[in-house]
Amino acid sequence: MVDKDYYKILELSDNASVEDVKSAFKKLARKYHPDVNKESGAEEKFKEINEAYQVLSDENSKERYDNLRKYGSGFRSSSTRSNSQAYTSDFDDWVNELFKESGFNNSAYRAGQKTYQSSQSKVEKIINEDIDANINLTFMEAALGCNKTIKFTHSAECKKCNGVGYKGDIGLCRKCNGRKVINREQVIGNTAFTGMGKCPVCNGKGTSFTEECKDCSASGGISTQESLEAKIPPGVDNKSKMRFSGYGNTIYGHKGNLYLNISVDESHPKFKRDGLDIYTKEEVKLVDLLLGNNINVETIHGQVNVSIPTGSKPYSKLRLAGQGIDGHNHYVELSLKMPKQLTEEQKELLKKLDI
Ligand SMILES: [Zn+2]
Ligand SMILES: [Zn+2]
């Protein structure tokens, strides 16, 4: 519930002018500014003063506030409708309208960061919920699958406020000050998008917890180094991505994902990969092709004894079912091993064979 006496907060009487408001604010702001006043409660007091100033330093909003207090049942969301045209009974609408017209942004003050701005130029940098991590795999790790420990830094959920950034009572959202939207900048890919966006704390409702969480500087997240055990399945491709749900940044209660960028060394002295199939070459003698033979072939799963059928052609391929990646095939190309030199005896024999 919002039911505040902004005049009292500024130590003014109810008939104070805008000029009075401005000088009272200057005096009190100097006294309670968190950079100056380290006493406990000074920060809260300063925020109250700031809020009161934002409403009363503008003629139009001051008049509406005065009318609300005069005709309404107090400065709160449940104020009853009256005939006065000077205000709307719905507090949310009123605040929205107020901020739309005057364009100021009371929520720019953020505890913890010790920054204070009263203009609407404040842009909230929204970090992405999703984060990236990179991993390099050898040919065999990618082919057979593996377990890897991935180290990463993310904004982990603040335990004190459950990642929301705010706690305590429900009231006017401190982040957007009830505007429901904030001026935000978000980087997606290599592009920064700036513009008005739904307030992430109240999710565009205008109301939320009113107390800023000190532990996380009202961000909801605490930068934390973590690691996760990633089970890489067999057959991942180079430049593929794996998603790990909920391992990204926590932004005002929303948990993003971690995307693992996988680089695979595609070269191997023995194996060639095409999708999930494996290709190798074996040099065999002419006699093995002609008469058939058994040879040992190295696969990614180990040695396999393979029989060469009688009368195989050079450069023909044998299929080793299930010996590729994840139940796929391994193909062996039979290349012909030509003798470097023939002895006189071999030459004579070959002539006799006439093949
Ligand atoms: Zn909000
Ligand atoms: Zn927190």
Short mmCIF file of C-alpha atoms and ligand atoms in Angstrom, two decimals:
data_model
loop_
_atom_site.label_atom_id
_atom_site.label_comp_id
_atom_site.label_asym_id
_atom_site.label_seq_id
_atom_site.Cartn_x
_atom_site.Cartn_y
_atom_site.Cartn_z
CA MET A 1 0.00 0.00 0.00
CA VAL A 2 1.25 3.45 -0.83
CA ASP A 3 0.08 6.10 1.54
CA LYS A 4 2.68 8.76 1.90
CA ASP A 5 2.73 12.33 3.00
CA TYR A 6 5.28 13.83 0.69
CA TYR A 7 5.02 17.25 2.32
CA LYS A 8 5.85 15.80 5.69
CA ILE A 9 8.78 13.88 4.21
CA LEU A 10 10.16 17.20 2.91
CA GLU A 11 9.40 18.85 6.25
CA LEU A 12 6.96 21.25 4.63
CA SER A 13 3.42 22.38 5.34
CA ASP A 14 0.60 21.30 3.02
CA ASN A 15 0.45 24.67 1.29
CA ALA A 16 4.13 24.75 0.31
CA SER A 17 4.92 25.93 -3.22
CA VAL A 18 7.02 24.22 -5.88
CA GLU A 19 9.83 26.63 -5.00
CA ASP A 20 9.58 25.57 -1.35
CA VAL A 21 9.74 21.96 -2.46
CA LYS A 22 12.89 22.59 -4.47
CA SER A 23 14.78 24.33 -1.70
CA ALA A 24 13.62 21.78 0.89
CA PHE A 25 14.83 18.97 -1.36
CA LYS A 26 18.24 20.60 -1.83
CA LYS A 27 18.66 21.03 1.90
CA LEU A 28 17.57 17.49 2.78
CA ALA A 29 19.38 15.82 -0.10
CA ARG A 30 22.65 17.34 1.08
CA LYS A 31 21.97 16.04 4.54
CA TYR A 32 20.95 12.48 3.63
CA HIS A 33 22.82 11.74 0.43
CA PRO A 34 24.39 8.27 0.90
CA ASP A 35 27.75 9.56 -0.28
CA VAL A 36 27.75 11.99 2.65
CA ASN A 37 25.63 10.40 5.31
CA LYS A 38 26.76 6.96 6.36
CA GLU A 39 24.27 6.59 9.17
CA SER A 40 21.91 3.66 8.99
CA GLY A 41 18.59 4.68 7.56
CA ALA A 42 20.04 7.63 5.70
CA GLU A 43 19.79 5.81 2.41
CA GLU A 44 16.15 4.98 2.94
CA LYS A 45 15.47 8.53 4.00
CA PHE A 46 17.20 9.87 0.92
CA LYS A 47 15.10 7.71 -1.36
CA GLU A 48 11.94 8.90 0.32
CA ILE A 49 13.01 12.51 -0.12
CA ASN A 50 13.80 11.86 -3.75
CA GLU A 51 10.41 10.28 -4.34
CA ALA A 52 8.62 13.16 -2.67
CA TYR A 53 10.61 15.65 -4.69
CA GLN A 54 9.76 13.95 -7.98
CA VAL A 55 6.05 14.23 -7.29
CA LEU A 56 5.94 17.70 -5.77
CA SER A 57 8.51 19.56 -7.88
CA ASP A 58 6.28 19.52 -10.92
CA GLU A 59 3.19 21.78 -10.94
CA ASN A 60 0.94 19.25 -12.65
CA SER A 61 1.87 16.24 -10.59
CA LYS A 62 1.79 18.33 -7.40
CA GLU A 63 -1.72 19.47 -8.23
CA ARG A 64 -2.85 15.93 -8.83
CA TYR A 65 -1.26 14.75 -5.65
CA ASP A 66 -2.98 17.56 -3.76
CA ASN A 67 -6.29 16.63 -5.34
CA LEU A 68 -5.82 13.00 -4.53
CA ARG A 69 -5.25 13.88 -0.90
CA LYS A 70 -8.14 16.31 -0.89
CA TYR A 71 -10.78 14.21 -2.64
CA GLY A 72 -9.49 10.69 -2.53
CA SER A 73 -9.20 8.36 0.37
CA GLY A 74 -5.52 8.99 0.64
CA PHE A 75 -2.67 8.53 -1.73
CA ARG A 76 -3.05 4.88 -2.40
CA SER A 77 -4.11 2.48 -5.03
CA SER A 78 -7.56 1.94 -3.59
CA SER A 79 -8.54 5.59 -3.57
CA THR A 80 -12.23 6.01 -4.31
CA ARG A 81 -13.59 7.70 -7.35
CA SER A 82 -14.93 11.21 -6.97
CA ASN A 83 -16.30 13.80 -9.33
CA SER A 84 -13.07 15.64 -9.52
CA GLN A 85 -11.55 15.52 -12.96
CA ALA A 86 -8.19 16.39 -11.61
CA TYR A 87 -7.19 12.84 -10.95
CA THR A 88 -7.97 9.29 -11.87
CA SER A 89 -8.93 6.99 -9.08
CA ASP A 90 -6.68 4.24 -10.20
CA PHE A 91 -3.31 4.79 -8.70
CA ASP A 92 -1.48 2.81 -11.35
CA ASP A 93 -2.98 4.87 -14.13
CA TRP A 94 -2.27 8.02 -12.29
CA VAL A 95 1.34 7.20 -11.78
CA ASN A 96 1.67 6.06 -15.35
CA GLU A 97 0.19 9.22 -16.69
CA LEU A 98 2.22 11.31 -14.34
CA PHE A 99 5.46 9.81 -15.48
CA LYS A 100 4.50 9.83 -19.10
CA GLU A 101 3.80 13.53 -19.00
CA SER A 102 6.61 14.73 -16.88
CA GLY A 103 9.07 12.20 -18.17
CA PHE A 104 11.03 11.92 -15.01
CA ASN A 105 12.40 8.80 -13.61
CA ASN A 106 12.41 8.60 -9.90
CA SER A 107 13.72 5.08 -9.80
CA ALA A 108 17.09 6.06 -11.15
CA TYR A 109 18.54 6.03 -7.72
CA ARG A 110 19.92 2.60 -7.02
CA ALA A 111 21.11 1.48 -3.67
CA GLY A 112 24.45 -0.22 -3.60
CA GLN A 113 25.75 1.43 -6.72
CA LYS A 114 25.69 4.86 -5.09
CA THR A 115 24.60 6.54 -8.24
CA TYR A 116 21.96 9.14 -8.33
CA GLN A 117 20.32 10.68 -11.34
CA SER A 118 17.08 12.54 -11.44
CA SER A 119 16.72 12.85 -15.19
CA GLN A 120 14.95 10.48 -17.50
CA SER A 121 18.19 9.83 -19.38
CA LYS A 122 19.06 6.96 -17.04
CA VAL A 123 19.33 3.80 -19.06
CA GLU A 124 19.21 0.50 -17.30
CA LYS A 125 21.69 -1.93 -18.77
CA ILE A 126 19.99 -5.27 -18.81
CA ILE A 127 22.43 -8.12 -19.03
CA ASN A 128 21.38 -11.12 -21.03
CA GLU A 129 19.85 -14.06 -19.26
CA ASP A 130 21.76 -16.44 -21.52
CA ILE A 131 25.49 -16.99 -21.28
CA ASP A 132 28.05 -18.76 -23.46
CA ALA A 133 30.89 -21.12 -22.72
CA ASN A 134 33.36 -22.69 -25.12
CA ILE A 135 34.86 -26.13 -25.33
CA ASN A 136 37.38 -27.81 -27.65
CA LEU A 137 37.06 -31.52 -28.34
CA THR A 138 39.43 -33.90 -30.02
CA PHE A 139 38.21 -36.02 -32.93
CA MET A 140 37.78 -39.04 -30.69
CA GLU A 141 36.06 -37.15 -27.85
CA ALA A 142 33.50 -35.87 -30.32
CA ALA A 143 33.06 -39.26 -32.00
CA LEU A 144 32.62 -41.31 -28.85
CA GLY A 145 31.12 -38.70 -26.55
CA CYS A 146 32.73 -37.67 -23.28
CA ASN A 147 32.21 -36.02 -19.94
CA LYS A 148 33.66 -32.55 -19.52
CA THR A 149 33.80 -30.10 -16.65
CA ILE A 150 32.66 -26.69 -17.86
CA LYS A 151 33.79 -23.71 -15.80
CA PHE A 152 31.78 -20.53 -16.14
CA THR A 153 30.89 -17.31 -14.35
CA HIS A 154 27.29 -16.32 -14.10
CA SER A 155 25.00 -14.14 -12.08
CA ALA A 156 23.64 -16.67 -9.61
CA GLU A 157 20.37 -16.26 -7.79
CA CYS A 158 20.73 -14.13 -4.65
CA LYS A 159 19.46 -16.27 -1.80
CA LYS A 160 18.32 -13.30 0.26
CA CYS A 161 15.74 -12.08 -2.25
CA ASN A 162 15.25 -15.27 -4.29
CA GLY A 163 16.80 -13.55 -7.27
CA VAL A 164 14.21 -10.79 -7.48
CA GLY A 165 16.48 -8.01 -6.23
CA TYR A 166 13.79 -6.67 -3.97
CA LYS A 167 12.05 -7.97 -0.88
CA GLY A 168 9.77 -6.87 1.96
CA ASP A 169 6.33 -5.33 1.48
CA ILE A 170 4.42 -5.04 -1.73
CA GLY A 171 4.01 -1.52 -2.98
CA LEU A 172 5.08 0.81 -5.73
CA CYS A 173 7.80 -0.97 -7.70
CA ARG A 174 11.12 0.58 -6.74
CA LYS A 175 12.74 -0.24 -10.06
CA CYS A 176 10.27 1.55 -12.32
CA ASN A 177 8.58 3.59 -9.62
CA GLY A 178 5.24 2.35 -10.87
CA ARG A 179 5.86 3.39 -14.49
CA LYS A 180 5.68 -0.29 -15.45
CA VAL A 181 8.36 0.35 -18.05
CA ILE A 182 12.01 1.31 -17.84
CA ASN A 183 14.45 2.80 -20.28
CA ARG A 184 16.63 -0.16 -21.00
CA GLU A 185 19.57 -1.19 -23.07
CA GLN A 186 20.02 -4.80 -23.94
CA VAL A 187 22.77 -6.32 -25.98
CA ILE A 188 21.66 -9.15 -28.23
CA GLY A 189 24.45 -10.61 -30.27
CA ASN A 190 26.60 -7.65 -31.25
CA THR A 191 23.78 -5.14 -31.25
CA ALA A 192 22.64 -2.99 -28.37
CA PHE A 193 18.93 -2.27 -28.33
CA THR A 194 17.81 0.76 -26.37
CA GLY A 195 14.26 1.68 -25.66
CA MET A 196 11.41 1.48 -23.26
CA GLY A 197 10.76 -2.02 -22.09
CA LYS A 198 8.63 -3.78 -19.56
CA CYS A 199 10.06 -3.37 -16.07
CA PRO A 200 11.71 -6.71 -15.29
CA VAL A 201 11.22 -6.45 -11.53
CA CYS A 202 7.44 -5.99 -11.40
CA ASN A 203 6.99 -7.62 -14.81
CA GLY A 204 5.12 -4.55 -15.98
CA LYS A 205 2.61 -4.52 -13.12
CA GLY A 206 3.97 -1.40 -11.40
CA THR A 207 3.87 -3.00 -7.99
CA SER A 208 6.46 -5.23 -6.40
CA PHE A 209 8.51 -5.63 -3.25
CA THR A 210 9.54 -2.25 -1.94
CA GLU A 211 12.82 -3.02 -0.20
CA GLU A 212 16.00 -3.13 -2.24
CA CYS A 213 18.13 -6.16 -1.46
CA LYS A 214 21.51 -5.04 -0.18
CA ASP A 215 23.19 -8.39 -0.77
CA CYS A 216 22.87 -8.20 -4.54
CA SER A 217 22.59 -4.42 -4.98
CA ALA A 218 18.98 -4.94 -6.05
CA SER A 219 20.05 -6.89 -9.13
CA GLY A 220 18.84 -10.29 -7.97
CA GLY A 221 22.10 -11.93 -8.96
CA ILE A 222 25.53 -12.42 -7.49
CA SER A 223 28.48 -13.02 -9.81
CA THR A 224 29.59 -16.54 -9.08
CA GLN A 225 32.13 -18.94 -10.55
CA GLU A 226 30.65 -22.33 -11.09
CA SER A 227 31.22 -25.53 -12.96
CA LEU A 228 29.01 -28.17 -14.41
CA GLU A 229 29.58 -31.71 -15.59
CA ALA A 230 28.58 -31.79 -19.23
CA LYS A 231 27.79 -35.13 -20.81
CA ILE A 232 28.71 -34.69 -24.46
CA PRO A 233 26.86 -37.26 -26.57
CA PRO A 234 28.67 -39.18 -29.34
CA GLY A 235 28.75 -37.54 -32.74
CA VAL A 236 28.66 -33.82 -31.95
CA ASP A 237 29.62 -31.68 -34.91
CA ASN A 238 32.10 -28.84 -35.06
CA LYS A 239 30.45 -25.49 -34.30
CA SER A 240 27.47 -27.09 -32.62
CA LYS A 241 25.82 -25.78 -29.49
CA MET A 242 24.46 -27.48 -26.43
CA ARG A 243 21.95 -25.82 -24.14
CA PHE A 244 22.05 -26.18 -20.38
CA SER A 245 18.79 -24.91 -18.96
CA GLY A 246 18.92 -22.65 -15.95
CA TYR A 247 22.72 -22.27 -15.85
CA GLY A 248 22.64 -18.74 -17.29
CA ASN A 249 22.30 -15.45 -15.44
CA THR A 250 19.53 -14.86 -12.96
CA ILE A 251 17.89 -11.56 -13.83
CA TYR A 252 15.21 -10.42 -11.44
CA GLY A 253 14.06 -13.94 -10.76
CA HIS A 254 14.34 -15.25 -14.34
CA LYS A 255 16.97 -17.88 -14.99
CA GLY A 256 18.68 -17.99 -18.35
CA ASN A 257 20.48 -20.80 -20.14
CA LEU A 258 24.09 -21.63 -20.74
CA TYR A 259 24.99 -22.30 -24.37
CA LEU A 260 28.07 -24.42 -24.84
CA ASN A 261 29.87 -23.67 -28.11
CA ILE A 262 31.60 -26.84 -29.23
CA SER A 263 34.67 -26.81 -31.44
CA VAL A 264 35.78 -30.18 -32.79
CA ASP A 265 39.20 -30.98 -34.22
CA GLU A 266 38.01 -32.67 -37.40
CA SER A 267 41.39 -34.01 -38.41
CA HIS A 268 42.65 -37.44 -37.43
CA PRO A 269 45.63 -39.36 -38.81
CA LYS A 270 43.53 -42.44 -39.50
CA PHE A 271 39.83 -41.61 -39.53
CA LYS A 272 37.70 -39.39 -41.69
CA ARG A 273 34.20 -38.47 -40.62
CA ASP A 274 31.14 -37.80 -42.70
CA GLY A 275 28.25 -37.16 -40.37
CA LEU A 276 28.14 -40.24 -38.20
CA ASP A 277 29.96 -42.52 -40.65
CA ILE A 278 33.67 -43.19 -40.43
CA TYR A 279 35.94 -43.76 -43.44
CA THR A 280 39.38 -45.34 -43.56
CA LYS A 281 41.70 -46.76 -46.21
CA GLU A 282 43.52 -50.07 -46.04
CA GLU A 283 46.30 -51.05 -48.38
CA VAL A 284 45.98 -54.66 -49.44
CA LYS A 285 47.97 -56.84 -51.77
CA LEU A 286 46.68 -57.86 -55.18
CA VAL A 287 46.59 -61.46 -54.03
CA ASP A 288 44.27 -60.49 -51.12
CA LEU A 289 41.86 -58.93 -53.60
CA LEU A 290 42.02 -61.85 -55.96
CA LEU A 291 41.79 -64.67 -53.45
CA GLY A 292 40.23 -62.98 -50.44
CA ASN A 293 41.75 -62.71 -46.98
CA ASN A 294 41.14 -61.57 -43.44
CA ILE A 295 42.63 -58.27 -42.26
CA ASN A 296 42.54 -56.28 -39.04
CA VAL A 297 40.90 -52.87 -39.37
CA GLU A 298 41.19 -50.18 -36.73
CA THR A 299 37.83 -48.60 -35.95
CA ILE A 300 36.96 -45.87 -33.40
CA HIS A 301 35.82 -48.71 -31.13
CA GLY A 302 39.00 -50.78 -31.55
CA GLN A 303 40.33 -53.46 -33.90
CA VAL A 304 37.91 -55.48 -35.97
CA ASN A 305 38.74 -58.54 -38.09
CA VAL A 306 37.33 -58.12 -41.56
CA SER A 307 37.21 -60.61 -44.39
CA ILE A 308 37.96 -59.41 -47.90
CA PRO A 309 35.71 -61.29 -50.34
CA THR A 310 37.34 -63.22 -53.17
CA GLY A 311 37.63 -61.16 -56.33
CA SER A 312 37.30 -57.72 -54.69
CA LYS A 313 38.03 -54.78 -56.93
CA PRO A 314 40.68 -52.23 -56.01
CA TYR A 315 39.16 -49.15 -54.31
CA SER A 316 35.98 -51.03 -53.46
CA LYS A 317 34.50 -50.28 -50.05
CA LEU A 318 33.62 -52.69 -47.30
CA ARG A 319 30.89 -51.75 -44.90
CA LEU A 320 31.48 -52.48 -41.23
CA ALA A 321 27.97 -52.22 -39.86
CA GLY A 322 27.64 -50.46 -36.53
CA GLN A 323 31.35 -49.63 -36.28
CA GLY A 324 30.88 -45.93 -36.98
CA ILE A 325 29.60 -43.26 -34.58
CA ASP A 326 26.62 -44.11 -32.44
CA GLY A 327 25.70 -47.29 -34.29
CA HIS A 328 26.42 -45.93 -37.76
CA ASN A 329 28.81 -47.51 -40.23
CA HIS A 330 32.50 -47.64 -40.86
CA TYR A 331 33.60 -47.93 -44.51
CA VAL A 332 36.99 -49.32 -45.48
CA GLU A 333 38.34 -48.53 -48.90
CA LEU A 334 40.64 -51.27 -50.19
CA SER A 335 43.51 -49.63 -51.99
CA LEU A 336 45.99 -51.69 -53.90
CA LYS A 337 49.47 -51.99 -52.47
CA MET A 338 51.72 -52.03 -55.49
CA PRO A 339 55.14 -53.65 -55.07
CA LYS A 340 57.98 -51.15 -55.49
CA GLN A 341 60.15 -53.55 -57.34
CA LEU A 342 59.70 -57.04 -58.75
CA THR A 343 62.42 -59.65 -58.64
CA GLU A 344 63.26 -61.52 -61.84
CA GLU A 345 61.60 -64.61 -60.39
CA GLN A 346 58.37 -62.71 -59.65
CA LYS A 347 58.35 -61.31 -63.15
CA GLU A 348 58.69 -64.78 -64.64
CA LEU A 349 55.92 -66.17 -62.45
CA LEU A 350 53.56 -63.32 -63.34
CA LYS A 351 54.18 -63.86 -67.02
CA LYS A 352 53.31 -67.49 -66.59
CA LEU A 353 50.13 -66.62 -64.66
CA ASP A 354 49.06 -64.22 -67.40
CA ILE A 355 46.65 -62.28 -65.22
ZN ZN B 1 8.59 -2.14 -11.99
ZN ZN B 2 19.32 -10.04 -3.36
#
